[in-house]
Structure formats: C-alpha cells, structure tokens
Amino acid sequence: MDYKNLIKIALDYRERAYSPYSEFKVGAAILFDSGEIYGGCNIENASFGATNCAERTGIFRGISEGEKRIKAVAVVGSLEEYTFPCGICRQVIVEFGDEDVKIIIAKNEDDYIVKDMNDILPGAFKKEALGK
Ligand code: THU
C-alpha cells in the first residue's frame, strides 16, 4: 500500500484546517475499498463541542459519496510528534473499517508508524453487539 501518497494527501488537507481556537491543524486521508481517497481537515466551532476532527470529516465525505468500507486512514497533526486519532474517531473508523484497516500516524511522508485498529481500540463496541 502506498502510505506516502496517503500521507501527502493528509498533509495537503491539514493546510485546510479551520482551527482558530486550538490553532492545531490536523489533516487526514481515507482510503476506501473502491480505491478512492477522501481527505479531511479539522473544523472547529465557537461552540467547541461542535468541532469535527479531520478523520471524521474525511470518513463522512466518503460515506456520503457512496463509499462502503475503509482500508486505511492516514493522519497528520503535529509535525513534531505523532498525533493519534481521538477516541470518537477510533469508534467511527471501527464502524466502517475492514478487519485489517491500517492507521498511519505520520509527522511527514518519511516518518510514520502504522497501527492496527485492534491495537488502538481493543475490545471495541461493534454493530455485532446490537445483533447487526
Ligand atoms: N483533532 C483532530 O482533528 N483529530 C484527532 O484525532 C485529534 C484532534 C482536532 C480537533 C480540534 O480541532 C483540535 O484537533 C484540537 O483538539
């Protein structure tokens, strides 16, 4: 899998962040099983709880265009240290992620780590718990 391309897209979307309150930019790139990639940035709000993370922006863009399953998610926040997806985004990735979904946590195209979803959200609550 071409992680470098996915990270490049996440970096591009990071520049689109609307984050005047935290001043923390995040970009994400979501690879779906169709092969399409959707980018996203964090979008903050004066009512802080209305903020949307970069990962969910990209996921919801793809799902609303008819994408079904996520193969990989790249995320770039801080350029100095690895920025892990927040808990809410992890839960949303689980909803649409294949069993083998890869999470690429990057500072740049040459400095990244790859995690399995089970590593970063073990024991996740899934649709099977609802009989679905
Ligand atoms: N943020 C993301 O976009 N993704 C994450 O996984 C962690 C946090 C954003 C939300 C908010 O705009 C800023 O980072 C600070 O929390």
Coordinates of N, CA and C and ligand atoms in Angstrom, one line a residue:
M1 N 0.9 -1.2 0.0 CA 0.0 0.0 0.0 C 0.9 1.3 0.0
D2 N 0.4 2.3 -0.8 CA 1.2 3.5 -0.9 C 1.0 4.5 0.2
Y3 N 1.6 4.2 1.4 CA 1.4 5.1 2.5 C 1.9 6.5 2.3
K4 N 2.9 6.7 1.5 CA 3.5 8.0 1.3 C 2.5 8.9 0.6
N5 N 1.8 8.4 -0.4 CA 0.8 9.1 -1.1 C -0.4 9.5 -0.2
L6 N -0.8 8.6 0.6 CA -1.9 8.9 1.6 C -1.5 10.0 2.6
I7 N -0.2 9.9 3.0 CA 0.3 10.9 3.9 C 0.4 12.3 3.3
K8 N 0.8 12.3 2.0 CA 0.9 13.5 1.3 C -0.5 14.2 1.2
I9 N -1.5 13.4 0.9 CA -2.9 14.0 0.8 C -3.3 14.5 2.2
A10 N -3.0 13.7 3.3 CA -3.3 14.2 4.6 C -2.6 15.5 4.9
L11 N -1.4 15.7 4.5 CA -0.6 16.9 4.7 C -1.3 18.1 4.0
D12 N -1.7 17.8 2.7 CA -2.4 18.8 1.9 C -3.7 19.3 2.6
Y13 N -4.4 18.3 3.1 CA -5.7 18.7 3.8 C -5.5 19.4 5.1
R14 N -4.4 19.1 5.7 CA -4.0 19.7 7.0 C -4.0 21.3 6.8
E15 N -3.5 21.7 5.6 CA -3.5 23.1 5.4 C -4.9 23.8 5.3
R16 N -5.9 23.0 5.1 CA -7.2 23.5 5.1 C -7.9 23.6 6.4
A17 N -7.2 23.2 7.5 CA -7.8 23.1 8.8 C -8.5 24.5 9.2
Y18 N -9.6 24.4 9.7 CA -10.2 25.6 10.3 C -10.2 25.4 11.8
S19 N -9.1 26.0 12.4 CA -8.8 25.7 13.8 C -8.3 27.0 14.5
P20 N -9.2 28.0 14.5 CA -8.7 29.3 15.1 C -8.7 29.2 16.7
Y21 N -9.3 28.2 17.3 CA -9.4 28.2 18.7 C -8.2 27.4 19.3
S22 N -8.0 26.2 18.8 CA -6.9 25.4 19.3 C -5.6 25.8 18.6
E23 N -5.7 26.3 17.4 CA -4.5 26.6 16.5 C -3.7 25.3 16.2
F24 N -4.4 24.2 16.2 CA -3.8 22.9 16.0 C -4.4 22.3 14.7
K25 N -3.6 22.2 13.7 CA -4.1 21.7 12.4 C -3.9 20.2 12.3
V26 N -5.0 19.6 11.8 CA -5.0 18.2 11.5 C -5.5 17.9 10.1
G27 N -4.8 17.0 9.4 CA -5.3 16.5 8.1 C -5.4 15.0 8.1
A28 N -6.3 14.5 7.4 CA -6.5 13.0 7.3 C -6.7 12.7 5.8
A29 N -6.4 11.4 5.5 CA -6.7 10.9 4.1 C -7.2 9.5 4.4
I30 N -8.4 9.2 3.8 CA -9.1 8.0 4.0 C -9.1 7.2 2.7
L31 N -8.5 6.0 2.7 CA -8.6 5.1 1.5 C -9.7 4.1 1.7
F32 N -10.6 4.1 0.7 CA -11.8 3.2 0.8 C -11.5 2.0 -0.1
D33 N -12.3 0.9 0.0 CA -12.0 -0.3 -0.7 C -12.2 -0.1 -2.2
S34 N -12.9 0.9 -2.6 CA -13.1 1.2 -4.1 C -11.7 1.7 -4.7
G35 N -10.8 2.1 -3.8 CA -9.6 2.7 -4.3 C -9.6 4.3 -4.2
E36 N -10.8 4.8 -4.0 CA -10.9 6.3 -3.9 C -10.3 6.7 -2.5
I37 N -9.8 7.9 -2.5 CA -9.2 8.5 -1.3 C -9.9 9.9 -1.1
Y38 N -10.4 10.0 0.2 CA -11.0 11.3 0.6 C -10.2 11.9 1.7
G39 N -9.9 13.2 1.5 CA -9.2 14.0 2.5 C -10.1 14.7 3.4
G40 N -9.6 15.1 4.6 CA -10.4 15.9 5.5 C -9.5 16.7 6.4
C41 N -10.1 17.8 7.0 CA -9.3 18.6 8.0 C -10.2 18.8 9.2
N42 N -9.6 19.2 10.3 CA -10.5 19.5 11.4 C -11.2 20.9 11.2
I43 N -12.4 20.9 11.7 CA -13.3 22.1 11.5 C -13.8 22.5 12.9
E44 N -13.3 23.5 13.4 CA -13.7 23.9 14.8 C -14.9 24.9 14.8
N45 N -15.4 25.1 16.0 CA -16.6 26.0 16.1 C -16.5 26.7 17.4
A46 N -17.0 27.9 17.4 CA -17.0 28.8 18.7 C -17.7 28.0 19.8
S47 N -18.7 27.2 19.5 CA -19.2 26.2 20.5 C -18.4 25.0 20.3
F48 N -17.4 24.8 21.2 CA -16.3 23.9 21.0 C -16.7 22.5 20.7
G49 N -17.8 22.1 21.3 CA -18.3 20.7 21.1 C -18.8 20.4 19.7
A50 N -19.0 21.4 18.9 CA -19.4 21.2 17.5 C -18.3 21.0 16.6
T51 N -17.1 20.9 17.2 CA -15.9 20.7 16.3 C -15.9 19.3 15.7
N52 N -15.4 19.2 14.5 CA -15.3 17.9 13.8 C -13.8 17.6 13.5
C53 N -13.4 16.4 13.9 CA -12.0 16.1 13.6 C -11.7 15.8 12.1
A54 N -10.5 15.9 11.7 CA -10.1 15.7 10.4 C -10.5 14.3 9.9
E55 N -10.3 13.3 10.7 CA -10.6 11.9 10.3 C -12.1 11.7 10.0
R56 N -12.9 12.2 10.8 CA -14.3 12.1 10.6 C -14.8 13.0 9.4
T57 N -14.2 14.1 9.2 CA -14.5 14.9 8.0 C -14.3 14.0 6.8
G58 N -13.1 13.4 6.7 CA -12.8 12.6 5.5 C -13.7 11.3 5.4
I59 N -13.9 10.7 6.5 CA -14.8 9.5 6.5 C -16.2 9.9 6.1
F60 N -16.7 10.9 6.6 CA -18.1 11.3 6.3 C -18.2 11.8 4.9
R61 N -17.2 12.4 4.4 CA -17.2 12.8 2.9 C -17.3 11.5 2.1
G62 N -16.5 10.5 2.4 CA -16.5 9.3 1.6 C -17.8 8.6 1.7
I63 N -18.3 8.4 2.9 CA -19.6 7.6 3.1 C -20.7 8.3 2.4
S64 N -20.7 9.6 2.4 CA -21.8 10.4 1.8 C -21.8 10.3 0.3
E65 N -20.6 9.9 -0.2 CA -20.5 9.8 -1.7 C -20.7 8.3 -2.1
G66 N -21.1 7.5 -1.2 CA -21.4 6.1 -1.5 C -20.3 5.1 -1.2
E67 N -19.2 5.5 -0.6 CA -18.2 4.6 -0.3 C -18.7 3.7 0.9
K68 N -18.1 2.5 1.0 CA -18.6 1.5 1.9 C -17.7 1.1 3.1
R69 N -16.4 0.8 2.7 CA -15.5 0.2 3.7 C -14.2 0.9 3.6
I70 N -13.6 1.2 4.8 CA -12.3 1.9 4.9 C -11.2 0.8 4.9
K71 N -10.2 1.1 4.1 CA -9.0 0.2 4.1 C -7.8 0.8 4.9
A72 N -7.7 2.1 4.9 CA -6.6 2.8 5.6 C -6.9 4.2 5.9
V73 N -6.4 4.7 7.0 CA -6.6 6.1 7.4 C -5.2 6.7 7.7
A74 N -4.8 7.8 7.1 CA -3.6 8.5 7.4 C -4.0 9.8 8.2
V75 N -3.2 10.1 9.2 CA -3.5 11.3 10.0 C -2.2 12.0 10.3
V76 N -2.2 13.4 10.1 CA -1.1 14.2 10.4 C -1.6 15.4 11.2
G77 N -1.1 15.5 12.5 CA -1.5 16.6 13.3 C -0.2 17.4 13.5
S78 N 0.4 17.3 14.7 CA 1.7 17.9 15.0 C 2.7 17.3 14.0
L79 N 3.6 18.2 13.6 CA 4.7 17.8 12.7 C 5.9 17.3 13.5
E80 N 5.9 17.5 14.8 CA 7.0 17.2 15.7 C 6.8 15.9 16.4
E81 N 5.5 15.5 16.7 CA 5.2 14.2 17.3 C 4.0 13.6 16.7
Y82 N 3.9 12.3 16.9 CA 2.8 11.5 16.4 C 1.5 12.0 17.0
T83 N 0.5 12.2 16.2 CA -0.9 12.6 16.7 C -1.8 11.4 16.4
F84 N -2.2 10.8 17.5 CA -3.1 9.6 17.4 C -4.6 10.1 17.2
P85 N -5.4 9.3 16.5 CA -6.8 9.6 16.4 C -7.5 9.6 17.7
C86 N -8.4 10.6 17.9 CA -9.1 10.6 19.2 C -10.1 9.5 19.3
G87 N -10.6 9.3 20.5 CA -11.5 8.2 20.8 C -12.7 8.1 19.9
I88 N -13.3 9.3 19.7 CA -14.5 9.3 18.9 C -14.2 8.8 17.5
C89 N -13.1 9.3 16.9 CA -12.7 8.9 15.5 C -12.4 7.5 15.5
R90 N -11.7 6.9 16.5 CA -11.4 5.5 16.5 C -12.7 4.7 16.4
Q91 N -13.7 5.1 17.2 CA -15.0 4.4 17.1 C -15.7 4.5 15.8
V92 N -15.5 5.6 15.1 CA -16.1 5.8 13.8 C -15.4 5.0 12.7
I93 N -14.0 4.9 12.9 CA -13.2 4.0 12.0 C -13.7 2.6 12.1
V94 N -13.9 2.1 13.4 CA -14.4 0.7 13.6 C -15.7 0.5 12.9
E95 N -16.6 1.4 12.9 CA -17.9 1.2 12.2 C -17.8 0.9 10.7
F96 N -16.8 1.6 10.1 CA -16.6 1.4 8.6 C -15.4 0.8 8.2
G97 N -14.5 0.3 9.2 CA -13.2 -0.2 8.8 C -13.3 -1.7 8.6
D98 N -12.5 -2.2 7.6 CA -12.3 -3.6 7.5 C -11.5 -4.2 8.7
E99 N -11.6 -5.5 8.9 CA -10.8 -6.1 10.0 C -9.4 -5.7 10.0
D100 N -8.8 -5.5 8.8 CA -7.4 -5.3 8.6 C -7.1 -3.8 8.3
V101 N -8.0 -2.9 8.7 CA -7.8 -1.5 8.4 C -6.5 -1.0 9.1
K102 N -5.7 -0.2 8.4 CA -4.4 0.3 8.8 C -4.6 1.7 9.2
I103 N -4.0 2.1 10.3 CA -4.0 3.5 10.8 C -2.5 4.0 10.6
I104 N -2.3 5.0 9.8 CA -1.0 5.5 9.5 C -0.9 6.9 10.3
I105 N 0.0 6.9 11.2 CA 0.1 8.1 12.1 C 1.5 8.7 11.7
A106 N 1.4 9.9 11.1 CA 2.6 10.5 10.5 C 2.9 11.9 11.0
K107 N 4.2 12.1 10.9 CA 4.7 13.5 11.1 C 5.0 14.1 9.7
N108 N 5.4 13.2 8.8 CA 5.6 13.6 7.4 C 5.7 12.3 6.5
E109 N 5.9 12.4 5.2 CA 5.9 11.2 4.4 C 7.0 10.2 4.7
D110 N 8.0 10.6 5.4 CA 9.2 9.7 5.7 C 9.2 9.3 7.1
D111 N 8.3 9.8 7.9 CA 8.3 9.5 9.4 C 6.9 9.2 9.8
Y112 N 6.6 7.9 9.9 CA 5.3 7.5 10.3 C 5.3 6.1 10.9
I113 N 4.2 5.8 11.7 CA 4.1 4.5 12.3 C 2.7 4.0 11.8
V114 N 2.6 2.6 11.7 CA 1.4 2.0 11.3 C 0.8 1.2 12.4
K115 N -0.5 1.4 12.7 CA -1.1 0.6 13.7 C -2.3 -0.2 13.2
D116 N -2.6 -1.3 13.8 CA -3.9 -2.0 13.6 C -4.9 -1.4 14.5
M117 N -6.2 -1.5 14.0 CA -7.3 -0.9 14.8 C -7.4 -1.6 16.2
N118 N -7.1 -2.9 16.2 CA -7.2 -3.6 17.4 C -6.2 -3.2 18.5
D119 N -5.1 -2.6 18.0 CA -4.0 -2.1 18.9 C -4.5 -0.8 19.6
I120 N -5.2 0.0 18.8 CA -5.5 1.3 19.4 C -7.0 1.4 19.9
L121 N -7.8 0.4 19.6 CA -9.1 0.4 20.3 C -9.5 -1.1 20.5
P122 N -8.8 -1.7 21.4 CA -9.1 -3.1 21.7 C -10.5 -3.2 22.4
G123 N -11.2 -4.3 22.1 CA -12.5 -4.5 22.7 C -13.5 -3.5 22.3
A124 N -13.4 -3.1 21.0 CA -14.3 -2.0 20.6 C -15.8 -2.5 20.6
F125 N -16.7 -1.5 20.8 CA -18.1 -1.8 20.7 C -18.4 -1.8 19.2
K126 N -19.0 -2.9 18.7 CA -19.3 -3.0 17.3 C -20.8 -3.3 17.1
K127 N -21.1 -3.2 15.8 CA -22.5 -3.5 15.4 C -23.0 -4.9 15.8
E128 N -22.1 -5.8 15.9 CA -22.5 -7.2 16.3 C -23.1 -7.2 17.7
A129 N -22.7 -6.3 18.5 CA -23.3 -6.2 19.9 C -24.8 -5.9 19.8
L130 N -25.2 -5.3 18.7 CA -26.6 -5.0 18.5 C -27.3 -6.0 17.6
G131 N -26.6 -7.1 17.4 CA -27.2 -8.2 16.5 C -27.2 -7.8 15.1
K132 N -26.3 -6.9 14.6 CA -26.3 -6.4 13.2 C -25.1 -6.9 12.5
Ligands
THU1 N1 -8.3 16.7 16.2 C1 -8.5 16.0 15.1 O1 -8.8 16.6 14.0 N2 -8.2 14.7 15.1 C2 -7.9 14.0 16.2 O2 -7.8 12.8 16.1 C3 -7.5 14.7 17.4 C4 -8.0 16.1 17.5 C5 -8.6 18.2 16.3 C6 -9.8 18.6 16.9 C7 -9.5 20.0 17.3 O3 -9.8 20.8 16.2 C8 -8.0 20.0 17.5 O4 -7.5 18.8 16.9 C9 -7.6 20.1 19.0 O5 -8.2 19.1 19.7

